[in-house]
Amino acid sequence: MAVALVATLGTVGYGYARRPGPQAYPTISQPPGVYATSSASPPPAAGPFDGTPAAAFPAGAAGITLPPAKRTGDFTAKQVSAGLAKIRTALITARLDRTFMTAKDPERLVRQFASDQRASIRQDFASDAFANFATRLAPGARLAPQQPRVKGRITYRAHRNARGVRVLEVTTNFVWAYAFRTAPVAPGDGVVIVHDTLVWELPYPGDVRSRANGLWLTHMQSYGVNIDCAAFDKGLLNSGEASDREQAITGTATVDPDSLYDPDRALDIPDTCGLHD
């Protein structure tokens, strides 16, 4: 596996033991346009997120805050609002819907895309590429009852894409923290992090045929933290064993673990899963 790839997987199996001191790290440049960041008041820290940055994140969908819908380019405020709502619904299905995470059939999410893109999204689910934008649990993996914690931002702008089509381009950048049922020794042992940056497009209805009208995903990049490397090779999520975390820590001693919870952190990180035989 490679790290922080476009339209494919990037993985690490990081943990909390032997935490190095704070260090500088590159951050993601905020894209131009109207934006909103997660702003809901977080619930009191409790349970598996204690001792991690995710303890201060909003729970579940409360962490997905939409920016104000304004007229942008040729898109009316109503069109912008409808487009942002579609993307929020897709994010909730892809990353927070537990029924979807364990279902064999991905159509619950696939049908939310424009008809002309559904075939390519199905192809992503036939490989491991879907892990960049959707969470699927590995066999036997069990999430804790606590909702995942979520932090990030959504930005949008209007422009013409490479084909000259007017589009509303929406960039989502989120860190998703999942608590798995484990017997943790140190804070964060059972917490798996997925950080993704996705670029969505909604074509202007008058510029495309009806089958192309709707939600498109045009760019995706991600990394995973504290993961089961064998499962993530297949795009599936589970928490790593203690040996995975130890191997990861040895291989990436210069990375501050807390920085991996930061949505502003760049997605190019060392591939600790690549250290395994």
Short mmCIF file of C-alpha atoms in Angstrom, two decimals:
data_model
loop_
_atom_site.label_atom_id
_atom_site.label_comp_id
_atom_site.label_asym_id
_atom_site.label_seq_id
_atom_site.Cartn_x
_atom_site.Cartn_y
_atom_site.Cartn_z
CA MET A 1 0.00 0.00 0.00
CA ALA A 2 1.08 3.57 -0.60
CA VAL A 3 0.46 6.48 1.70
CA ALA A 4 -1.99 9.31 1.07
CA LEU A 5 -2.73 8.39 -2.53
CA VAL A 6 -5.22 10.07 -4.80
CA ALA A 7 -8.20 7.73 -5.25
CA THR A 8 -6.51 4.90 -3.37
CA LEU A 9 -5.48 4.04 0.17
CA GLY A 10 -2.99 5.45 2.61
CA THR A 11 -2.55 3.67 5.94
CA VAL A 12 -0.69 3.68 9.21
CA GLY A 13 -1.09 1.58 12.33
CA TYR A 14 -0.31 4.27 14.86
CA GLY A 15 -0.90 4.14 18.61
CA TYR A 16 -0.45 6.14 21.78
CA ALA A 17 2.36 4.44 23.69
CA ARG A 18 5.76 6.13 23.60
CA ARG A 19 4.22 9.44 22.61
CA PRO A 20 6.89 11.83 21.27
CA GLY A 21 6.80 15.52 22.12
CA PRO A 22 4.92 18.04 19.97
CA GLN A 23 6.50 18.73 16.59
CA ALA A 24 5.72 20.94 13.64
CA TYR A 25 3.91 19.31 10.74
CA PRO A 26 2.68 20.45 7.33
CA THR A 27 -0.96 21.42 7.09
CA ILE A 28 -3.59 21.39 4.38
CA SER A 29 -4.15 24.70 2.62
CA GLN A 30 -7.73 25.83 3.00
CA PRO A 31 -9.36 25.85 -0.45
CA PRO A 32 -10.95 29.08 -1.66
CA GLY A 33 -14.68 29.58 -1.20
CA VAL A 34 -17.34 29.69 1.49
CA TYR A 35 -16.61 27.30 4.34
CA ALA A 36 -17.77 25.99 7.69
CA THR A 37 -15.94 24.00 10.33
CA SER A 38 -17.30 21.63 12.96
CA SER A 39 -18.79 23.89 15.60
CA ALA A 40 -21.15 21.84 17.74
CA SER A 41 -20.36 21.78 21.44
CA PRO A 42 -18.71 18.44 22.18
CA PRO A 43 -20.31 16.10 24.70
CA PRO A 44 -18.44 15.47 27.94
CA ALA A 45 -15.47 13.18 27.41
CA ALA A 46 -16.32 9.65 28.43
CA GLY A 47 -15.19 6.14 27.78
CA PRO A 48 -12.89 5.07 24.94
CA PHE A 49 -12.08 8.58 23.70
CA ASP A 50 -10.70 9.75 27.06
CA GLY A 51 -7.10 10.89 26.83
CA THR A 52 -7.25 11.50 23.07
CA PRO A 53 -7.95 14.67 21.05
CA ALA A 54 -11.18 13.04 19.84
CA ALA A 55 -12.64 13.47 23.34
CA ALA A 56 -13.21 17.12 22.40
CA PHE A 57 -14.80 16.39 19.01
CA PRO A 58 -18.58 16.57 18.42
CA ALA A 59 -20.36 13.21 18.37
CA GLY A 60 -21.66 11.79 15.11
CA ALA A 61 -23.42 13.97 12.57
CA ALA A 62 -23.19 16.98 14.89
CA GLY A 63 -19.59 17.31 13.70
CA ILE A 64 -20.65 17.88 10.07
CA THR A 65 -21.47 21.58 9.97
CA LEU A 66 -22.66 23.06 6.69
CA PRO A 67 -21.51 26.54 5.62
CA PRO A 68 -24.18 29.15 4.91
CA ALA A 69 -25.75 28.69 1.49
CA LYS A 70 -25.18 31.78 -0.65
CA ARG A 71 -25.62 32.53 -4.31
CA THR A 72 -22.33 31.42 -5.88
CA GLY A 73 -21.57 31.94 -9.55
CA ASP A 74 -24.67 30.85 -11.47
CA PHE A 75 -25.91 28.68 -8.60
CA THR A 76 -28.75 30.12 -6.54
CA ALA A 77 -28.69 29.95 -2.75
CA LYS A 78 -31.42 27.29 -2.97
CA GLN A 79 -29.31 25.15 -5.33
CA VAL A 80 -26.27 25.53 -3.08
CA SER A 81 -28.29 24.55 -0.02
CA ALA A 82 -29.71 21.47 -1.77
CA GLY A 83 -26.26 20.41 -2.99
CA LEU A 84 -24.65 20.77 0.44
CA ALA A 85 -27.48 18.79 2.00
CA LYS A 86 -26.89 15.93 -0.47
CA ILE A 87 -23.21 15.81 0.42
CA ARG A 88 -23.91 15.85 4.15
CA THR A 89 -26.33 12.95 3.73
CA ALA A 90 -23.73 11.02 1.71
CA LEU A 91 -21.08 11.63 4.39
CA ILE A 92 -23.39 10.41 7.13
CA THR A 93 -24.20 7.25 5.19
CA ALA A 94 -20.59 6.60 4.19
CA ARG A 95 -18.90 7.21 7.54
CA LEU A 96 -21.50 7.04 10.32
CA ASP A 97 -24.32 4.68 9.28
CA ARG A 98 -23.66 1.40 11.10
CA THR A 99 -26.12 -0.50 8.95
CA PHE A 100 -24.18 0.54 5.86
CA MET A 101 -20.83 -0.31 7.50
CA THR A 102 -21.80 -3.97 7.83
CA ALA A 103 -24.09 -4.43 4.82
CA LYS A 104 -22.85 -6.58 1.94
CA ASP A 105 -24.54 -4.33 -0.59
CA PRO A 106 -23.18 -0.74 -0.91
CA GLU A 107 -26.22 0.52 -2.84
CA ARG A 108 -27.41 2.48 0.20
CA LEU A 109 -24.61 4.92 -0.68
CA VAL A 110 -24.20 4.27 -4.41
CA ARG A 111 -27.71 5.42 -5.24
CA GLN A 112 -26.96 8.86 -3.80
CA PHE A 113 -24.61 9.63 -6.70
CA ALA A 114 -25.48 10.83 -10.19
CA SER A 115 -26.65 7.93 -12.35
CA ASP A 116 -23.65 8.29 -14.67
CA GLN A 117 -21.17 7.88 -11.79
CA ARG A 118 -22.71 4.91 -10.06
CA ALA A 119 -20.83 2.33 -12.16
CA SER A 120 -17.45 3.81 -11.15
CA ILE A 121 -18.47 3.97 -7.49
CA ARG A 122 -19.42 0.29 -7.66
CA GLN A 123 -15.97 -0.42 -9.11
CA ASP A 124 -14.42 1.34 -6.11
CA PHE A 125 -16.33 -1.04 -3.85
CA ALA A 126 -15.04 -3.99 -5.88
CA SER A 127 -11.49 -2.91 -4.93
CA ASP A 128 -10.08 -1.25 -1.81
CA ALA A 129 -10.44 2.31 -3.17
CA PHE A 130 -13.77 2.86 -1.41
CA ALA A 131 -11.96 3.20 1.93
CA ASN A 132 -11.03 6.74 0.93
CA PHE A 133 -14.66 7.83 1.18
CA ALA A 134 -16.60 5.09 3.00
CA THR A 135 -16.22 2.96 6.12
CA ARG A 136 -16.81 -0.78 5.97
CA LEU A 137 -16.08 -2.93 9.02
CA ALA A 138 -13.88 -6.01 8.85
CA PRO A 139 -15.47 -9.37 9.75
CA GLY A 140 -15.58 -9.68 13.53
CA ALA A 141 -14.90 -5.98 14.13
CA ARG A 142 -17.20 -4.49 16.74
CA LEU A 143 -17.70 -0.79 17.36
CA ALA A 144 -18.26 0.47 20.88
CA PRO A 145 -21.74 1.92 21.52
CA GLN A 146 -20.40 5.47 21.61
CA GLN A 147 -20.95 7.46 18.42
CA PRO A 148 -17.84 8.20 16.34
CA ARG A 149 -16.35 11.61 16.96
CA VAL A 150 -16.07 13.97 13.98
CA LYS A 151 -14.15 17.15 13.25
CA GLY A 152 -13.50 19.02 10.00
CA ARG A 153 -14.72 21.56 7.50
CA ILE A 154 -16.72 21.95 4.30
CA THR A 155 -15.82 24.53 1.66
CA TYR A 156 -17.54 25.33 -1.63
CA ARG A 157 -17.06 27.46 -4.73
CA ALA A 158 -18.45 27.70 -8.26
CA HIS A 159 -16.26 27.26 -11.36
CA ARG A 160 -16.05 25.49 -14.71
CA ASN A 161 -14.46 22.05 -14.70
CA ALA A 162 -12.06 20.68 -17.31
CA ARG A 163 -14.99 19.96 -19.66
CA GLY A 164 -16.29 23.51 -19.39
CA VAL A 165 -19.29 22.47 -17.29
CA ARG A 166 -20.40 24.87 -14.60
CA VAL A 167 -20.10 23.03 -11.28
CA LEU A 168 -20.50 23.65 -7.60
CA GLU A 169 -17.26 22.22 -6.22
CA VAL A 170 -17.38 21.16 -2.58
CA THR A 171 -14.32 20.10 -0.59
CA THR A 172 -14.87 18.10 2.59
CA ASN A 173 -12.00 17.54 5.02
CA PHE A 174 -12.83 15.45 8.09
CA VAL A 175 -11.24 13.35 10.79
CA TRP A 176 -13.46 10.44 11.86
CA ALA A 177 -12.67 8.75 15.19
CA TYR A 178 -14.15 5.28 15.78
CA ALA A 179 -14.10 3.49 19.13
CA PHE A 180 -13.79 -0.29 18.86
CA ARG A 181 -14.56 -2.83 21.54
CA THR A 182 -11.09 -3.69 22.86
CA ALA A 183 -9.26 -4.07 26.17
CA PRO A 184 -7.14 -0.90 25.96
CA VAL A 185 -3.92 -0.60 27.93
CA ALA A 186 -3.22 3.05 27.09
CA PRO A 187 -5.49 5.94 26.02
CA GLY A 188 -6.55 5.61 22.40
CA ASP A 189 -5.71 1.92 22.01
CA GLY A 190 -9.19 1.14 20.71
CA VAL A 191 -9.64 4.36 18.74
CA VAL A 192 -9.19 4.21 14.96
CA ILE A 193 -8.80 7.45 13.02
CA VAL A 194 -9.64 8.02 9.37
CA HIS A 195 -8.74 11.40 7.88
CA ASP A 196 -10.10 12.06 4.40
CA THR A 197 -10.22 14.96 1.99
CA LEU A 198 -12.82 14.61 -0.75
CA VAL A 199 -13.75 16.85 -3.68
CA TRP A 200 -17.36 16.66 -4.85
CA GLU A 201 -18.99 18.26 -7.88
CA LEU A 202 -22.61 19.11 -8.60
CA PRO A 203 -23.05 20.11 -12.26
CA TYR A 204 -25.26 23.01 -13.22
CA PRO A 205 -28.48 21.27 -14.35
CA GLY A 206 -28.64 23.08 -17.68
CA ASP A 207 -25.12 21.99 -18.67
CA VAL A 208 -25.50 18.21 -18.52
CA ARG A 209 -27.95 15.47 -19.47
CA SER A 210 -30.28 14.21 -16.76
CA ARG A 211 -28.19 11.09 -15.97
CA ALA A 212 -25.18 13.27 -15.20
CA ASN A 213 -27.13 15.62 -12.98
CA GLY A 214 -26.44 15.00 -9.31
CA LEU A 215 -23.57 14.17 -6.99
CA TRP A 216 -20.08 13.36 -8.30
CA LEU A 217 -16.93 12.45 -6.39
CA THR A 218 -13.87 13.65 -8.33
CA HIS A 219 -10.91 13.44 -5.92
CA MET A 220 -10.25 11.42 -2.77
CA GLN A 221 -7.32 11.04 -0.41
CA SER A 222 -7.07 9.54 3.08
CA TYR A 223 -5.03 7.88 5.78
CA GLY A 224 -5.88 5.51 8.62
CA VAL A 225 -4.44 5.47 12.13
CA ASN A 226 -4.24 2.59 14.64
CA ILE A 227 -5.69 0.20 12.08
CA ASP A 228 -5.50 -3.52 11.44
CA CYS A 229 -3.19 -3.52 8.42
CA ALA A 230 -4.39 -6.86 7.02
CA ALA A 231 -8.00 -5.67 7.07
CA PHE A 232 -7.14 -2.28 5.62
CA ASP A 233 -5.37 -3.99 2.72
CA LYS A 234 -8.93 -4.88 1.71
CA GLY A 235 -10.30 -1.43 2.55
CA LEU A 236 -11.93 -2.73 5.75
CA LEU A 237 -11.67 -1.15 9.19
CA ASN A 238 -10.72 -2.70 12.51
CA SER A 239 -8.47 -1.62 15.36
CA GLY A 240 -4.88 -2.77 15.27
CA GLU A 241 -3.38 -5.29 17.66
CA ALA A 242 -0.75 -4.20 20.16
CA SER A 243 1.98 -5.57 17.87
CA ASP A 244 0.72 -3.40 15.02
CA ARG A 245 0.86 -0.30 17.19
CA GLU A 246 4.35 -1.12 18.43
CA GLN A 247 5.59 -1.65 14.87
CA ALA A 248 4.02 1.62 13.77
CA ILE A 249 5.52 3.59 16.62
CA THR A 250 8.98 2.21 15.91
CA GLY A 251 8.69 3.12 12.24
CA THR A 252 7.28 6.64 12.64
CA ALA A 253 8.94 8.01 15.75
CA THR A 254 9.01 11.54 14.33
CA VAL A 255 5.22 11.82 14.05
CA ASP A 256 3.31 13.42 16.92
CA PRO A 257 0.27 11.14 17.47
CA ASP A 258 -1.98 14.05 18.41
CA SER A 259 -1.31 15.71 15.06
CA LEU A 260 -2.96 12.76 13.31
CA TYR A 261 -6.29 13.86 14.80
CA ASP A 262 -5.95 17.34 13.27
CA PRO A 263 -8.01 18.01 10.11
CA ASP A 264 -5.42 20.60 9.10
CA ARG A 265 -2.67 18.00 8.99
CA ALA A 266 -1.40 17.11 5.52
CA LEU A 267 -2.37 13.62 4.41
CA ASP A 268 1.11 12.50 3.36
CA ILE A 269 2.34 10.40 6.28
CA PRO A 270 4.66 7.38 6.64
CA ASP A 271 3.16 4.02 5.69
CA THR A 272 3.78 1.93 8.81
CA CYS A 273 1.74 -0.97 7.45
CA GLY A 274 4.38 -1.26 4.75
CA LEU A 275 6.86 -2.24 7.48
CA HIS A 276 5.11 -5.55 8.02
CA ASP A 277 6.20 -8.73 6.26
#
